[in-house]
CSV table of C-alpha atoms and ligand atoms in Angstrom, one decimal:
chain,number,residue,atom,x,y,z
A,1,VAL,CA,0.3,-0.1,-0.1
A,2,LYS,CA,2.6,2.3,0.9
A,3,GLU,CA,4.2,1.6,-2.5
A,4,LEU,CA,1.5,2.4,-4.3
A,5,ARG,CA,1.1,5.6,-2.5
A,6,ALA,CA,4.7,6.7,-3.2
A,7,LEU,CA,3.8,6.7,-7.2
A,8,HIS,CA,2.2,10.3,-6.4
A,9,LEU,CA,5.4,11.3,-6.5
A,10,LYS,CA,7.9,11.7,-9.6
A,11,LYS,CA,11.1,10.7,-7.5
A,12,GLU,CA,9.3,7.3,-6.4
A,13,ARG,CA,8.0,7.0,-10.3
A,14,ALA,CA,11.3,7.7,-11.6
A,15,GLU,CA,13.2,5.0,-9.0
A,16,SER,CA,10.9,2.4,-9.8
A,17,GLY,CA,10.0,3.0,-13.2
A,18,LEU,CA,6.3,2.4,-12.4
A,19,PHE,CA,3.1,4.5,-12.0
A,20,LEU,CA,-0.5,4.5,-10.9
A,21,ALA,CA,-3.6,4.0,-13.1
A,22,GLU,CA,-7.0,5.0,-11.2
A,23,GLY,CA,-10.4,3.2,-12.0
A,24,LEU,CA,-11.5,-0.1,-13.7
A,25,LYS,CA,-11.7,1.6,-17.0
A,26,LEU,CA,-8.3,2.3,-17.1
A,27,VAL,CA,-7.0,-0.6,-15.5
A,28,THR,CA,-8.5,-2.7,-17.9
A,29,ASP,CA,-7.7,-0.9,-20.9
A,30,ALA,CA,-4.1,-1.0,-19.9
A,31,LEU,CA,-4.6,-4.7,-19.3
A,32,GLU,CA,-5.9,-5.2,-22.4
A,33,GLU,CA,-3.2,-3.3,-24.6
A,34,GLY,CA,-0.5,-5.6,-22.6
A,35,TRP,CA,1.0,-3.4,-20.1
A,36,PRO,CA,3.0,-4.9,-17.4
A,37,ILE,CA,0.9,-5.0,-14.1
A,38,ARG,CA,2.6,-5.1,-10.8
A,39,THR,CA,0.0,-5.1,-8.0
A,40,LEU,CA,-3.9,-4.2,-8.5
A,41,ALA,CA,-5.7,-3.1,-5.7
A,42,HIS,CA,-9.3,-3.1,-5.5
A,43,SER,CA,-12.4,-2.3,-2.8
A,44,ALA,CA,-13.6,-5.3,-1.1
A,45,ARG,CA,-17.2,-3.9,-2.0
A,46,VAL,CA,-16.5,-4.5,-5.7
A,47,LYS,CA,-15.0,-7.7,-5.8
A,48,ASP,CA,-17.8,-9.7,-7.5
A,49,GLN,CA,-18.4,-7.2,-10.1
A,50,PRO,CA,-17.7,-9.5,-13.5
A,51,LEU,CA,-15.2,-6.6,-14.9
A,52,VAL,CA,-13.1,-6.7,-11.6
A,53,VAL,CA,-13.1,-10.3,-11.2
A,54,LYS,CA,-11.9,-10.5,-15.1
A,55,ALA,CA,-9.3,-7.7,-14.1
A,56,VAL,CA,-8.1,-9.5,-11.3
A,57,LYS,CA,-8.0,-12.7,-13.0
A,58,ALA,CA,-6.1,-11.1,-16.0
A,59,ALA,CA,-3.3,-9.4,-12.9
A,60,ARG,CA,-2.6,-12.7,-11.5
A,61,ALA,CA,-2.0,-14.8,-14.7
A,62,ARG,CA,0.6,-12.0,-14.9
A,63,GLY,CA,2.0,-12.5,-12.1
A,64,ALA,CA,1.0,-9.2,-10.0
A,65,LEU,CA,0.0,-8.8,-6.7
A,66,VAL,CA,-3.4,-8.1,-5.6
A,67,LEU,CA,-4.8,-7.2,-2.8
A,68,GLU,CA,-8.3,-6.9,-1.5
A,69,VAL,CA,-8.6,-3.8,0.7
A,70,SER,CA,-11.1,-1.6,2.5
A,71,ASP,CA,-11.9,2.1,1.2
A,72,GLU,CA,-10.1,3.5,4.0
A,73,VAL,CA,-7.0,1.9,2.5
A,74,LEU,CA,-8.1,2.9,-1.0
A,75,VAL,CA,-8.3,6.7,-0.2
A,76,LYS,CA,-4.6,6.8,1.4
A,77,ILE,CA,-3.7,5.0,-2.3
A,78,CYS,CA,-5.4,7.9,-4.3
A,79,ARG,CA,-5.1,10.2,-1.8
A,80,ARG,CA,-8.6,11.6,-2.3
A,81,ASP,CA,-11.9,11.4,-0.7
A,82,ASN,CA,-13.6,9.8,-3.4
A,83,PRO,CA,-11.2,7.1,-4.4
A,84,GLN,CA,-11.4,4.4,-7.5
A,85,MET,CA,-12.5,1.1,-6.3
A,86,VAL,CA,-9.9,-0.4,-8.5
A,87,VAL,CA,-5.9,1.2,-8.8
A,88,ALA,CA,-2.9,-0.4,-10.3
A,89,ALA,CA,0.4,-0.1,-10.9
A,90,PHE,CA,1.9,-0.6,-14.4
A,91,GLU,CA,5.6,-0.5,-15.7
A,92,GLN,CA,6.3,3.3,-17.5
A,93,ARG,CA,6.7,2.9,-21.4
A,94,LEU,CA,8.5,5.7,-22.6
A,95,ARG,CA,11.1,4.6,-25.3
A,96,ARG,CA,14.5,6.8,-27.1
A,97,LEU,CA,13.3,8.3,-30.5
A,98,ALA,CA,16.1,6.3,-31.9
A,99,GLU,CA,13.9,3.0,-31.5
A,100,LEU,CA,11.1,4.4,-34.1
A,101,THR,CA,12.8,3.1,-37.2
A,102,VAL,CA,10.0,3.2,-39.0
A,103,PRO,CA,8.2,6.1,-38.7
A,104,THR,CA,4.4,6.3,-40.7
A,105,GLY,CA,1.5,8.5,-40.3
A,106,VAL,CA,1.6,11.8,-37.9
A,107,TRP,CA,3.4,12.5,-34.8
A,108,VAL,CA,2.9,15.2,-32.5
A,109,ALA,CA,6.4,16.7,-30.9
A,110,LEU,CA,6.0,18.9,-27.9
A,111,GLU,CA,8.8,21.1,-26.9
A,112,GLY,CA,9.4,21.3,-23.1
A,113,ILE,CA,5.6,20.6,-22.5
A,114,LYS,CA,5.0,21.7,-18.7
A,115,ASP,CA,1.6,21.0,-17.8
A,116,PRO,CA,0.5,17.5,-17.0
A,117,GLY,CA,-3.3,17.9,-17.9
A,118,ASN,CA,-2.2,19.2,-21.5
A,119,LEU,CA,-0.2,16.6,-22.2
A,120,GLY,CA,-3.1,13.7,-21.2
A,121,THR,CA,-5.3,15.9,-23.2
A,122,ILE,CA,-3.0,15.7,-26.1
A,123,VAL,CA,-2.0,12.0,-25.7
A,124,ARG,CA,-6.1,11.9,-25.8
A,125,THR,CA,-6.4,13.9,-29.1
A,126,VAL,CA,-3.7,11.9,-31.0
A,127,ASP,CA,-5.8,8.7,-30.0
A,128,SER,CA,-8.9,10.3,-31.4
A,129,VAL,CA,-7.7,11.3,-34.7
A,130,GLY,CA,-5.9,8.1,-35.1
A,131,ALA,CA,-2.5,9.7,-35.4
A,132,SER,CA,0.6,7.7,-34.8
A,133,GLY,CA,2.4,8.8,-31.4
A,134,VAL,CA,3.8,11.6,-29.4
A,135,ILE,CA,7.7,12.7,-29.1
A,136,LEU,CA,8.7,14.4,-25.8
A,137,LEU,CA,11.1,17.1,-27.0
A,138,GLY,CA,13.6,18.1,-24.1
A,139,ASP,CA,12.7,18.4,-20.4
A,140,VAL,CA,9.2,18.0,-19.9
A,141,THR,CA,6.8,17.3,-17.4
A,142,ASP,CA,6.5,13.6,-16.3
A,143,PRO,CA,3.7,11.7,-18.7
A,144,PHE,CA,3.2,8.9,-15.9
A,145,ALA,CA,2.2,11.8,-13.4
A,146,LEU,CA,-1.3,11.2,-12.0
A,147,GLU,CA,-2.9,14.3,-13.6
A,148,ALA,CA,-1.5,13.5,-17.0
A,149,VAL,CA,-2.4,9.7,-16.7
A,150,ARG,CA,-6.2,10.9,-15.6
A,151,ALA,CA,-6.2,13.4,-18.4
A,152,THR,CA,-5.5,10.8,-21.2
A,153,MET,CA,-8.7,8.6,-20.3
A,154,GLY,CA,-7.1,5.0,-21.2
A,155,SER,CA,-5.4,6.7,-24.3
A,156,LEU,CA,-1.6,6.3,-22.7
A,157,PHE,CA,-2.0,2.8,-23.1
A,158,HIS,CA,-2.6,3.3,-27.1
A,159,VAL,CA,-0.5,5.8,-28.1
A,160,PRO,CA,3.1,5.0,-28.1
A,161,LEU,CA,5.3,7.5,-26.3
A,162,PHE,CA,8.7,8.4,-27.6
A,163,ALA,CA,11.5,11.3,-26.1
A,164,ALA,CA,14.2,13.0,-27.5
A,165,SER,CA,16.9,16.0,-27.0
A,166,LEU,CA,16.5,18.2,-30.1
A,167,VAL,CA,19.9,17.1,-31.3
A,168,ASP,CA,19.0,13.4,-31.3
A,169,PHE,CA,15.3,14.4,-32.9
A,170,ALA,CA,17.1,16.5,-35.5
A,171,ALA,CA,19.4,13.5,-36.2
A,172,TRP,CA,16.6,11.3,-36.4
A,173,LYS,CA,14.4,13.4,-38.7
A,174,ARG,CA,17.3,13.3,-41.4
A,175,ALA,CA,18.3,9.7,-41.0
A,176,HIS,CA,14.3,9.1,-42.1
A,177,GLY,CA,13.8,12.4,-43.9
A,178,VAL,CA,10.4,12.9,-42.1
A,179,PRO,CA,9.0,16.0,-42.9
A,180,VAL,CA,7.7,18.5,-39.5
A,181,TRP,CA,5.8,21.3,-39.3
A,182,GLY,CA,6.2,23.7,-36.7
A,183,THR,CA,3.0,25.8,-35.3
A,184,HIS,CA,3.8,29.2,-34.2
A,185,LEU,CA,2.1,32.4,-33.8
A,186,LYS,CA,4.2,34.4,-36.3
A,187,GLY,CA,4.1,31.4,-38.8
A,188,ALA,CA,4.1,32.7,-42.5
A,189,VAL,CA,1.7,29.9,-43.7
A,190,ASP,CA,-2.3,29.0,-42.6
A,191,TYR,CA,-2.7,26.1,-41.3
A,192,ARG,CA,-5.5,25.4,-44.0
A,193,GLY,CA,-2.9,26.2,-46.6
A,194,VAL,CA,-0.8,22.9,-46.4
A,195,ASP,CA,-0.9,19.8,-48.8
A,196,TRP,CA,-0.1,17.7,-45.6
A,197,PRO,CA,2.1,14.5,-46.2
A,198,GLU,CA,1.2,11.0,-45.3
A,199,THR,CA,4.0,10.9,-43.0
A,200,CYS,CA,4.9,14.1,-41.1
A,201,VAL,CA,5.8,15.4,-37.5
A,202,LEU,CA,3.5,18.5,-36.1
A,203,MET,CA,5.6,20.2,-33.7
A,204,MET,CA,4.3,22.0,-30.6
A,205,GLY,CA,6.0,24.9,-28.9
A,206,ASN,CA,6.0,25.2,-24.7
A,207,GLU,CA,3.1,26.5,-22.8
A,208,GLN,CA,4.9,29.7,-22.1
A,209,SER,CA,7.3,30.3,-24.1
A,210,GLY,CA,6.1,29.2,-27.7
A,211,LEU,CA,8.5,27.3,-30.1
A,212,SER,CA,12.0,28.3,-29.7
A,213,ASP,CA,14.1,29.5,-32.3
A,214,ALA,CA,16.4,26.2,-32.0
A,215,HIS,CA,13.2,24.3,-32.6
A,216,VAL,CA,12.2,26.3,-35.4
A,217,ALA,CA,15.1,25.5,-37.2
A,218,VAL,CA,14.4,22.2,-37.5
A,219,CYS,CA,11.1,22.5,-39.1
A,220,ASP,CA,10.5,22.5,-43.0
A,221,GLY,CA,7.6,24.8,-42.2
A,222,ILE,CA,6.0,26.8,-39.7
A,223,VAL,CA,2.0,27.7,-39.8
A,224,LYS,CA,-0.5,29.5,-37.6
A,225,ILE,CA,-3.7,29.5,-36.7
A,226,PRO,CA,-5.5,32.9,-37.5
A,227,MET,CA,-6.4,34.8,-34.5
A,228,ALA,CA,-9.7,36.3,-34.9
A,229,GLY,CA,-10.4,38.1,-31.3
A,230,ARG,CA,-8.1,39.5,-29.0
A,231,ALA,CA,-6.7,36.6,-27.6
A,232,ASP,CA,-3.2,35.8,-27.9
A,233,SER,CA,-3.1,32.3,-28.5
A,234,LEU,CA,-4.6,29.0,-28.1
A,235,ASN,CA,-4.1,26.9,-25.3
A,236,LEU,CA,-1.3,24.3,-26.2
A,237,ALA,CA,-3.9,21.4,-26.2
A,238,VAL,CA,-6.3,23.4,-28.0
A,239,ALA,CA,-4.2,24.0,-30.9
A,240,THR,CA,-2.8,20.4,-31.1
A,241,ALA,CA,-6.4,19.3,-31.6
A,242,VAL,CA,-7.4,21.9,-34.1
A,243,MET,CA,-4.4,20.8,-36.2
A,244,LEU,CA,-4.7,17.5,-35.8
A,245,TYR,CA,-8.1,17.6,-36.9
A,246,GLU,CA,-7.3,19.9,-40.1
A,247,ILE,CA,-4.7,17.5,-40.9
A,248,ARG,CA,-7.2,14.5,-40.7
A,249,ARG,CA,-9.8,16.8,-42.7
A,250,ALA,CA,-7.3,17.9,-45.6
A,251,ARG,CA,-6.4,14.2,-46.0
A,252,LEU,CA,-9.7,12.7,-45.8
A,253,THR,CA,-11.0,14.7,-48.5
A,254,VAL,CA,-8.5,14.6,-50.9
B,301,SAM,N1,3.4,33.3,-25.7
B,301,SAM,C1,3.4,31.8,-26.4
B,301,SAM,C2,4.3,32.5,-28.0
B,301,SAM,O1,4.4,33.8,-28.2
B,301,SAM,O2,4.4,31.6,-28.9
B,301,SAM,C3,2.4,31.2,-26.4
B,301,SAM,C4,2.3,29.8,-26.6
B,301,SAM,S1,1.0,28.5,-27.0
B,301,SAM,C5,0.0,29.0,-25.4
B,301,SAM,C6,1.5,26.9,-27.1
B,301,SAM,C7,1.6,26.5,-28.2
B,301,SAM,O3,0.6,26.4,-29.0
B,301,SAM,C8,2.5,27.4,-29.5
B,301,SAM,O4,3.9,27.2,-29.0
B,301,SAM,C9,2.3,26.6,-30.7
B,301,SAM,O5,2.9,25.6,-30.6
B,301,SAM,C10,0.9,26.5,-30.4
B,301,SAM,N2,-0.5,27.4,-30.4
B,301,SAM,C11,-1.1,28.4,-30.0
B,301,SAM,N3,-1.8,29.2,-30.7
B,301,SAM,C12,-1.4,29.3,-31.8
B,301,SAM,C13,-1.4,30.1,-32.8
B,301,SAM,N4,-2.7,30.8,-33.4
B,301,SAM,N5,-1.0,29.5,-34.6
B,301,SAM,C14,-0.1,28.6,-33.9
B,301,SAM,N6,0.0,27.6,-32.9
B,301,SAM,C15,-0.6,28.1,-31.8
């Protein structure tokens, strides 16, 4: 129980390589996608529910420790008053970009993303449009933080995540010849005017400082989403969603 509770802390997640998934839907999604599970804890109250029975059986079959606990213990594990009835610790999966040897489809690269809610929302959106995955560039928020995991609504288990430095990303791009389109408030091209290739990377900037010059330099083109009112910019996750749906729309109608 202490170990599960500790997974709220970044240091503990980094040391153990584990993270917490809360709720039967997330735990079931992760099990169905074959994510390695270490521990599953569930409330004694739900032990006979068919989906809980199924999840417990799958977890045991994979060698996980299964704990039947009181609601008070779940409050401790989840650190909140209305805890989920099922929680589980899974092994993290964040691969190095060099391992992505055959990139196809649309990838989203995020420079220094800081907000876990934004990251989770972007992963969920990538899943929604059927894009290929997410590349985390530089110093970013932990994709396995509870807030990020929650915001993905289970898409974390379907969307591959890769990490790279900008230098490694540039080398990878050269090696695979993948076109990279950046987004910037000062972009020269309207986002609706691009003939989007089958395979490309959409690069998004940091919440506060936007896309840095060094990242812009790696891009083949920079687009902007015109702003009609008085707001300076869109929220990062919203801008990513607008871009991904436009790319999807353009490719479906062509
Ligand atoms: N102050 C930052 C700036 O000057 O770029 C704002 C960053 S914005 C909140 C976060 C990211 O969302 C940007 O780096 C860009 O990738 C994307 N974004 C937001 N609004 C955009 C727009 N109107 N056109 C293109 N990209 C946009």
